[in-house]
Structures are given as structure tokens and as C-alpha cells.
Amino acid sequence: MTTQNEFLSKAEDVADEVLRKTKHILPHLARFCLVSTFFEDGLRMWFQWNEQREYMDISWGCGWFLAALFVFVNLVGQLGGVAMVLLRLKVDIAVGVLFAIVLLQTVAYQILWDAQFLFRNLALIGALLLVLAETRVEGKSLFAGVPSLGENKQKTYLMLAGRILLVFMFLTLLRFEASPLQIIQIIIGSVLMVLVTIGYKTKLSSMLLVMWLMALNFYVNAWWSVPAYKPMRDFLKYDFFQTLSVVGGLLMLISIGPGGVSMDEHKKEW
């Protein structure tokens, strides 16, 4: 037991050291990864304008105008929201726009009936909530040195919801097969997911999940290895950037911590 505690303590020290050395670039990297899927999908709307419009027209029989309007809203909403988040301009509005885009696509592409895509969109919403939480600072109090409880409470619950929703991404990556490698992945992934959800040793478990998720992403979603004329390239690219956005959510957790409703926070009171 002592050896295990020493190992965890050393691992946490390494995580803290990494955080200290990257604290100036980590928030920017987290935001960039978070909005990457919206940036990629916005560009997709631009370069595949006719294909996307025809797909919507055929799927819903909504006519040329409404199909074109759908593509236009996705293009402008996503690229505009990305720019605002990266430049930190009206982030609340930008997150609201991107959240609306996620809901719009969930309905338009009938994602509600596909568990894998639905779970990934829920994880994406969790990542957006963490962007919103980062902008919530403690307001000024009537008394010097005393924080405003309202703003802090809002940030706390945003971070709790963000942590819980991020877990849905990992549920889509688990493959319940009998091979020893898959069993090990399920065990390790499940343990780390639980730790992130309850906010226990959050920085360390988030770092480990980032490494695990990035390795899986580059291995499973290697879209650059598929010829441009094959439809599979677009599917893999979509999955790659959605996963990268969830990585951004985990980096945000590393940067700003798990929030007040977490075991890490309550340990300070024990």
C-alpha cells in the first residue's frame, strides 16, 4: 500500500511539474483542440457546399433554399464561433452558437437514433461547457477578499456537467471483445473515466486519458492514410477532430482543475 501511494505521489509530482512548465500555453492549446471539430466541419461545409446541400435536400425533401440555408448556418456559425472562442470575444455567445449547431446537427443528421454519434455529441457539449466554465471568474463582493458565491457556484456546476459529459466519448471507444489487449484497455479506460467523473486525482487521470485517447485517435482515425476519393476519409476525419475536441476538454480540466464538486476539492477540507 505504501509503495502504491509513493508511486501515485511521484506521478502527481510529475503531472504538477508538466502543468507548471506548460501553464502559459495549456489554456490556448485546450481551446484550440476544443474547437477543432467545429473548424474542420465549417471548412467541410465550404469545400463540399453542393454535396452537403444535396444530402440535406434528399434526406429531408426540404427544397433547395432550406438545404442551402442549413449549410450556410453551419458554415458561418461554426467558423464564427471558433474565431470568437480563440480570440476570447464574447465567449458566452460563441459557445451558445456552437451549442445550437450541435443540437441542429443532432436533429438534421438523425443522430438521436445512433448511440455512438449521440454519445460523441454529448461529449462535445461537455467540452463546450468547460470552455464556458473557464470564462466564469469570481465576481466582486461587497466585502474585500470575500468571493461572490453566485458566479463561483455557476462555474462549479458547469465543470461538473462538463466532466460527466466528457465520459461519453470514452464509452464509444470501448470494444467489448475477448482479446487480452481489449480487456486491459477496458479496465484502464473505465478506471480513468470514473476518476475524471468523480474528480479524484483529476490532473493525473486527465493527463493519462489524454495520452490514451490521442494514441487511439491516431491509430484508429488515421484519415490521412485514406485516398481523398474514398468516403471513409471524411468519416475518419470527422471522428478524429471530434476526439481531438474531447482531448481539448481534458486539457481544460488539467488547466483549471475539476471544480468545487469533486473529491480533489473536498480532500482539501478533510
GROMACS .gro file of C-alpha atoms in nm:
model
  270
    1MET     CA    1   0.000   0.000   0.000
    2THR     CA    2   0.287   0.235   0.087
    3THR     CA    3   0.458   0.160  -0.244
    4GLN     CA    4   0.135   0.234  -0.432
    5ASN     CA    5   0.093   0.566  -0.250
    6GLU     CA    6   0.453   0.660  -0.323
    7PHE     CA    7   0.405   0.579  -0.691
    8LEU     CA    8   0.089   0.790  -0.710
    9SER     CA    9   0.261   1.073  -0.525
   10LYS     CA   10   0.553   1.071  -0.769
   11ALA     CA   11   0.315   1.054  -1.065
   12GLU     CA   12   0.124   1.355  -0.930
   13ASP     CA   13   0.451   1.543  -0.885
   14VAL     CA   14   0.535   1.479  -1.250
   15ALA     CA   15   0.187   1.598  -1.352
   16ASP     CA   16   0.229   1.916  -1.144
   17GLU     CA   17   0.570   1.979  -1.298
   18VAL     CA   18   0.431   1.940  -1.651
   19LEU     CA   19   0.149   2.178  -1.561
   20ARG     CA   20   0.390   2.437  -1.424
   21LYS     CA   21   0.600   2.432  -1.740
   22THR     CA   22   0.302   2.448  -1.975
   23LYS     CA   23   0.065   2.672  -1.777
   24HIS     CA   24   0.103   2.962  -2.022
   25ILE     CA   25   0.029   2.762  -2.337
   26LEU     CA   26  -0.204   2.492  -2.200
   27PRO     CA   27  -0.525   2.705  -2.195
   28HIS     CA   28  -0.462   2.816  -2.556
   29LEU     CA   29  -0.388   2.460  -2.667
   30ALA     CA   30  -0.701   2.336  -2.486
   31ARG     CA   31  -0.924   2.593  -2.657
   32PHE     CA   32  -0.768   2.517  -2.997
   33CYS     CA   33  -0.831   2.144  -2.959
   34LEU     CA   34  -1.181   2.206  -2.822
   35VAL     CA   35  -1.298   2.398  -3.128
   36SER     CA   36  -1.105   2.194  -3.386
   37THR     CA   37  -1.404   1.979  -3.483
   38PHE     CA   38  -1.616   2.289  -3.548
   39PHE     CA   39  -1.337   2.441  -3.757
   40GLU     CA   40  -1.299   2.123  -3.963
   41ASP     CA   41  -1.675   2.088  -4.012
   42GLY     CA   42  -1.708   2.454  -4.108
   43LEU     CA   43  -1.443   2.408  -4.376
   44ARG     CA   44  -1.621   2.092  -4.489
   45MET     CA   45  -1.937   2.298  -4.546
   46TRP     CA   46  -1.734   2.541  -4.759
   47PHE     CA   47  -1.549   2.288  -4.973
   48GLN     CA   48  -1.842   2.043  -5.001
   49TRP     CA   49  -2.119   2.302  -5.035
   50ASN     CA   50  -2.305   2.126  -5.319
   51GLU     CA   51  -2.270   1.777  -5.169
   52GLN     CA   52  -2.393   1.888  -4.826
   53ARG     CA   53  -2.685   2.082  -4.975
   54GLU     CA   54  -2.790   1.789  -5.194
   55TYR     CA   55  -2.764   1.548  -4.899
   56MET     CA   56  -2.997   1.762  -4.686
   57ASP     CA   57  -3.240   1.809  -4.974
   58ILE     CA   58  -3.256   1.434  -5.042
   59SER     CA   59  -3.273   1.337  -4.672
   60TRP     CA   60  -3.546   1.579  -4.571
   61GLY     CA   61  -3.704   1.679  -4.903
   62CYS     CA   62  -3.687   2.037  -4.781
   63GLY     CA   63  -3.606   2.202  -5.113
   64TRP     CA   64  -3.301   2.385  -5.243
   65PHE     CA   65  -3.342   2.701  -5.034
   66LEU     CA   66  -3.376   2.539  -4.689
   67ALA     CA   67  -3.096   2.291  -4.765
   68ALA     CA   68  -2.866   2.577  -4.869
   69LEU     CA   69  -2.969   2.775  -4.559
   70PHE     CA   70  -2.876   2.480  -4.337
   71VAL     CA   71  -2.528   2.459  -4.490
   72PHE     CA   72  -2.482   2.837  -4.466
   73VAL     CA   73  -2.582   2.847  -4.098
   74ASN     CA   74  -2.341   2.563  -4.020
   75LEU     CA   75  -2.058   2.728  -4.211
   76VAL     CA   76  -2.094   3.079  -4.065
   77GLY     CA   77  -2.196   2.963  -3.716
   78GLN     CA   78  -1.906   2.722  -3.674
   79LEU     CA   79  -1.625   2.932  -3.823
   80GLY     CA   80  -1.755   3.245  -3.649
   81GLY     CA   81  -1.788   3.064  -3.315
   82VAL     CA   82  -1.438   2.920  -3.347
   83ALA     CA   83  -1.288   3.263  -3.417
   84MET     CA   84  -1.467   3.415  -3.117
   85VAL     CA   85  -1.355   3.140  -2.879
   86LEU     CA   86  -0.991   3.157  -2.992
   87LEU     CA   87  -0.988   3.539  -2.973
   88ARG     CA   88  -1.187   3.531  -2.645
   89LEU     CA   89  -1.452   3.765  -2.784
   90LYS     CA   90  -1.799   3.722  -2.632
   91VAL     CA   91  -1.721   3.360  -2.545
   92ASP     CA   92  -2.067   3.310  -2.389
   93ILE     CA   93  -2.232   3.396  -2.721
   94ALA     CA   94  -1.982   3.186  -2.919
   95VAL     CA   95  -2.045   2.880  -2.700
   96GLY     CA   96  -2.421   2.934  -2.735
   97VAL     CA   97  -2.388   2.940  -3.115
   98LEU     CA   98  -2.174   2.625  -3.122
   99PHE     CA   99  -2.412   2.453  -2.880
  100ALA     CA  100  -2.702   2.538  -3.113
  101ILE     CA  101  -2.505   2.395  -3.407
  102VAL     CA  102  -2.455   2.067  -3.217
  103LEU     CA  103  -2.830   2.044  -3.147
  104LEU     CA  104  -2.916   2.136  -3.506
  105GLN     CA  105  -2.687   1.867  -3.645
  106THR     CA  106  -2.816   1.612  -3.394
  107VAL     CA  107  -3.165   1.655  -3.537
  108ALA     CA  108  -3.071   1.715  -3.904
  109TYR     CA  109  -2.845   1.411  -3.930
  110GLN     CA  110  -3.080   1.199  -3.715
  111ILE     CA  111  -2.804   1.133  -3.463
  112LEU     CA  112  -3.062   1.070  -3.190
  113TRP     CA  113  -3.106   0.718  -3.326
  114ASP     CA  114  -2.733   0.638  -3.343
  115ALA     CA  115  -2.591   0.582  -2.994
  116GLN     CA  116  -2.227   0.629  -3.096
  117PHE     CA  117  -2.281   0.965  -3.265
  118LEU     CA  118  -2.519   1.078  -2.991
  119PHE     CA  119  -2.265   0.998  -2.718
  120ARG     CA  120  -1.994   1.185  -2.906
  121ASN     CA  121  -2.216   1.490  -2.941
  122LEU     CA  122  -2.289   1.477  -2.568
  123ALA     CA  123  -1.914   1.468  -2.504
  124LEU     CA  124  -1.877   1.767  -2.734
  125ILE     CA  125  -2.138   1.957  -2.532
  126GLY     CA  126  -1.938   1.871  -2.220
  127ALA     CA  127  -1.627   2.020  -2.378
  128LEU     CA  128  -1.818   2.340  -2.462
  129LEU     CA  129  -1.938   2.366  -2.101
  130LEU     CA  130  -1.575   2.359  -1.989
  131VAL     CA  131  -1.496   2.648  -2.226
  132LEU     CA  132  -1.782   2.838  -2.066
  133ALA     CA  133  -1.661   2.748  -1.716
  134GLU     CA  134  -1.316   2.886  -1.794
  135THR     CA  135  -1.467   3.230  -1.859
  136ARG     CA  136  -1.651   3.234  -1.525
  137VAL     CA  137  -1.440   3.426  -1.277
  138GLU     CA  138  -1.535   3.510  -0.924
  139GLY     CA  139  -1.728   3.833  -0.920
  140LYS     CA  140  -1.655   4.122  -0.689
  141SER     CA  141  -1.801   4.103  -0.343
  142LEU     CA  142  -1.928   4.382  -0.121
  143PHE     CA  143  -1.651   4.289   0.119
  144ALA     CA  144  -1.287   4.290   0.019
  145GLY     CA  145  -1.136   3.944  -0.008
  146VAL     CA  146  -1.470   3.763   0.001
  147PRO     CA  147  -1.564   3.599  -0.331
  148SER     CA  148  -1.910   3.621  -0.482
  149LEU     CA  149  -2.084   3.288  -0.432
  150GLY     CA  150  -2.320   3.309  -0.730
  151GLU     CA  151  -2.056   3.321  -1.002
  152ASN     CA  152  -1.841   3.059  -0.831
  153LYS     CA  153  -2.136   2.820  -0.795
  154GLN     CA  154  -2.221   2.858  -1.164
  155LYS     CA  155  -1.866   2.769  -1.262
  156THR     CA  156  -1.868   2.471  -1.025
  157TYR     CA  157  -2.178   2.314  -1.180
  158LEU     CA  158  -2.063   2.387  -1.535
  159MET     CA  159  -1.742   2.198  -1.463
  160LEU     CA  160  -1.929   1.909  -1.302
  161ALA     CA  161  -2.161   1.873  -1.603
  162GLY     CA  162  -1.865   1.908  -1.841
  163ARG     CA  163  -1.671   1.632  -1.662
  164ILE     CA  164  -1.964   1.393  -1.668
  165LEU     CA  165  -2.047   1.452  -2.036
  166LEU     CA  166  -1.684   1.407  -2.145
  167VAL     CA  167  -1.707   1.047  -2.029
  168PHE     CA  168  -1.950   0.965  -2.312
  169MET     CA  169  -1.665   0.987  -2.564
  170PHE     CA  170  -1.482   0.702  -2.395
  171LEU     CA  171  -1.793   0.484  -2.398
  172THR     CA  172  -1.783   0.497  -2.780
  173LEU     CA  173  -1.419   0.381  -2.784
  174LEU     CA  174  -1.461   0.073  -2.567
  175ARG     CA  175  -1.477  -0.252  -2.762
  176PHE     CA  176  -1.608  -0.546  -2.561
  177GLU     CA  177  -1.401  -0.826  -2.711
  178ALA     CA  178  -1.234  -1.126  -2.552
  179SER     CA  179  -0.877  -1.039  -2.653
  180PRO     CA  180  -0.633  -0.966  -2.364
  181LEU     CA  181  -0.542  -0.625  -2.511
  182GLN     CA  182  -0.906  -0.516  -2.529
  183ILE     CA  183  -0.971  -0.634  -2.173
  184ILE     CA  184  -0.675  -0.430  -2.047
  185GLN     CA  185  -0.796  -0.123  -2.240
  186ILE     CA  186  -1.147  -0.161  -2.096
  187ILE     CA  187  -1.017  -0.188  -1.739
  188ILE     CA  188  -0.770   0.103  -1.765
  189GLY     CA  189  -1.012   0.323  -1.959
  190SER     CA  190  -1.300   0.254  -1.722
  191VAL     CA  191  -1.091   0.332  -1.412
  192LEU     CA  192  -0.969   0.660  -1.560
  193MET     CA  193  -1.322   0.754  -1.668
  194VAL     CA  194  -1.452   0.702  -1.314
  195LEU     CA  195  -1.166   0.910  -1.168
  196VAL     CA  196  -1.238   1.200  -1.403
  197THR     CA  197  -1.612   1.180  -1.336
  198ILE     CA  198  -1.577   1.198  -0.957
  199GLY     CA  199  -1.287   1.443  -0.980
  200TYR     CA  200  -1.027   1.231  -0.798
  201LYS     CA  201  -0.661   1.298  -0.885
  202THR     CA  202  -0.810   1.483  -1.179
  203LYS     CA  203  -0.493   1.630  -1.328
  204LEU     CA  204  -0.311   1.297  -1.331
  205SER     CA  205  -0.606   1.091  -1.459
  206SER     CA  206  -0.684   1.354  -1.725
  207MET     CA  207  -0.323   1.350  -1.847
  208LEU     CA  208  -0.329   0.972  -1.873
  209LEU     CA  209  -0.660   0.988  -2.062
  210VAL     CA  210  -0.517   1.249  -2.300
  211MET     CA  211  -0.225   1.020  -2.385
  212TRP     CA  212  -0.451   0.715  -2.420
  213LEU     CA  213  -0.708   0.898  -2.629
  214MET     CA  214  -0.451   1.058  -2.859
  215ALA     CA  215  -0.281   0.723  -2.920
  216LEU     CA  216  -0.617   0.563  -3.007
  217ASN     CA  217  -0.715   0.860  -3.222
  218PHE     CA  218  -0.402   0.849  -3.438
  219TYR     CA  219  -0.424   0.472  -3.467
  220VAL     CA  220  -0.799   0.427  -3.531
  221ASN     CA  221  -0.882   0.752  -3.716
  222ALA     CA  222  -0.580   0.786  -3.947
  223TRP     CA  223  -0.780   0.971  -4.217
  224TRP     CA  224  -0.465   1.096  -4.392
  225SER     CA  225  -0.381   0.737  -4.494
  226VAL     CA  226  -0.708   0.701  -4.690
  227PRO     CA  227  -0.723   0.829  -5.052
  228ALA     CA  228  -0.922   1.153  -5.093
  229TYR     CA  229  -1.178   0.994  -5.328
  230LYS     CA  230  -1.295   0.739  -5.068
  231PRO     CA  231  -1.593   0.835  -4.844
  232MET     CA  232  -1.421   0.667  -4.548
  233ARG     CA  233  -1.170   0.953  -4.539
  234ASP     CA  234  -1.442   1.203  -4.441
  235PHE     CA  235  -1.584   0.970  -4.173
  236LEU     CA  236  -1.241   0.915  -4.018
  237LYS     CA  237  -1.159   1.287  -4.033
  238TYR     CA  238  -1.488   1.369  -3.858
  239ASP     CA  239  -1.415   1.116  -3.580
  240PHE     CA  240  -1.055   1.237  -3.549
  241PHE     CA  241  -1.145   1.600  -3.488
  242GLN     CA  242  -1.438   1.516  -3.258
  243THR     CA  243  -1.199   1.310  -3.046
  244LEU     CA  244  -0.947   1.595  -3.054
  245SER     CA  245  -1.215   1.829  -2.916
  246VAL     CA  246  -1.268   1.599  -2.620
  247VAL     CA  247  -0.891   1.593  -2.568
  248GLY     CA  248  -0.920   1.971  -2.551
  249GLY     CA  249  -1.183   1.932  -2.278
  250LEU     CA  250  -0.945   1.713  -2.077
  251LEU     CA  251  -0.663   1.966  -2.125
  252MET     CA  252  -0.901   2.231  -1.994
  253LEU     CA  253  -0.963   2.017  -1.684
  254ILE     CA  254  -0.587   1.990  -1.634
  255SER     CA  255  -0.553   2.366  -1.670
  256ILE     CA  256  -0.837   2.490  -1.445
  257GLY     CA  257  -0.899   2.188  -1.222
  258PRO     CA  258  -1.212   1.979  -1.159
  259GLY     CA  259  -1.417   2.245  -0.978
  260GLY     CA  260  -1.584   2.253  -0.638
  261VAL     CA  261  -1.797   1.938  -0.674
  262SER     CA  262  -1.510   1.689  -0.679
  263MET     CA  263  -1.316   1.463  -0.445
  264ASP     CA  264  -0.999   1.664  -0.506
  265GLU     CA  265  -1.170   1.977  -0.374
  266HIS     CA  266  -1.327   1.802  -0.075
  267LYS     CA  267  -0.993   1.644   0.020
  268LYS     CA  268  -0.868   1.995   0.099
  269GLU     CA  269  -1.138   2.022   0.366
  270TRP     CA  270  -1.060   1.688   0.532
   0.00000   0.00000   0.00000
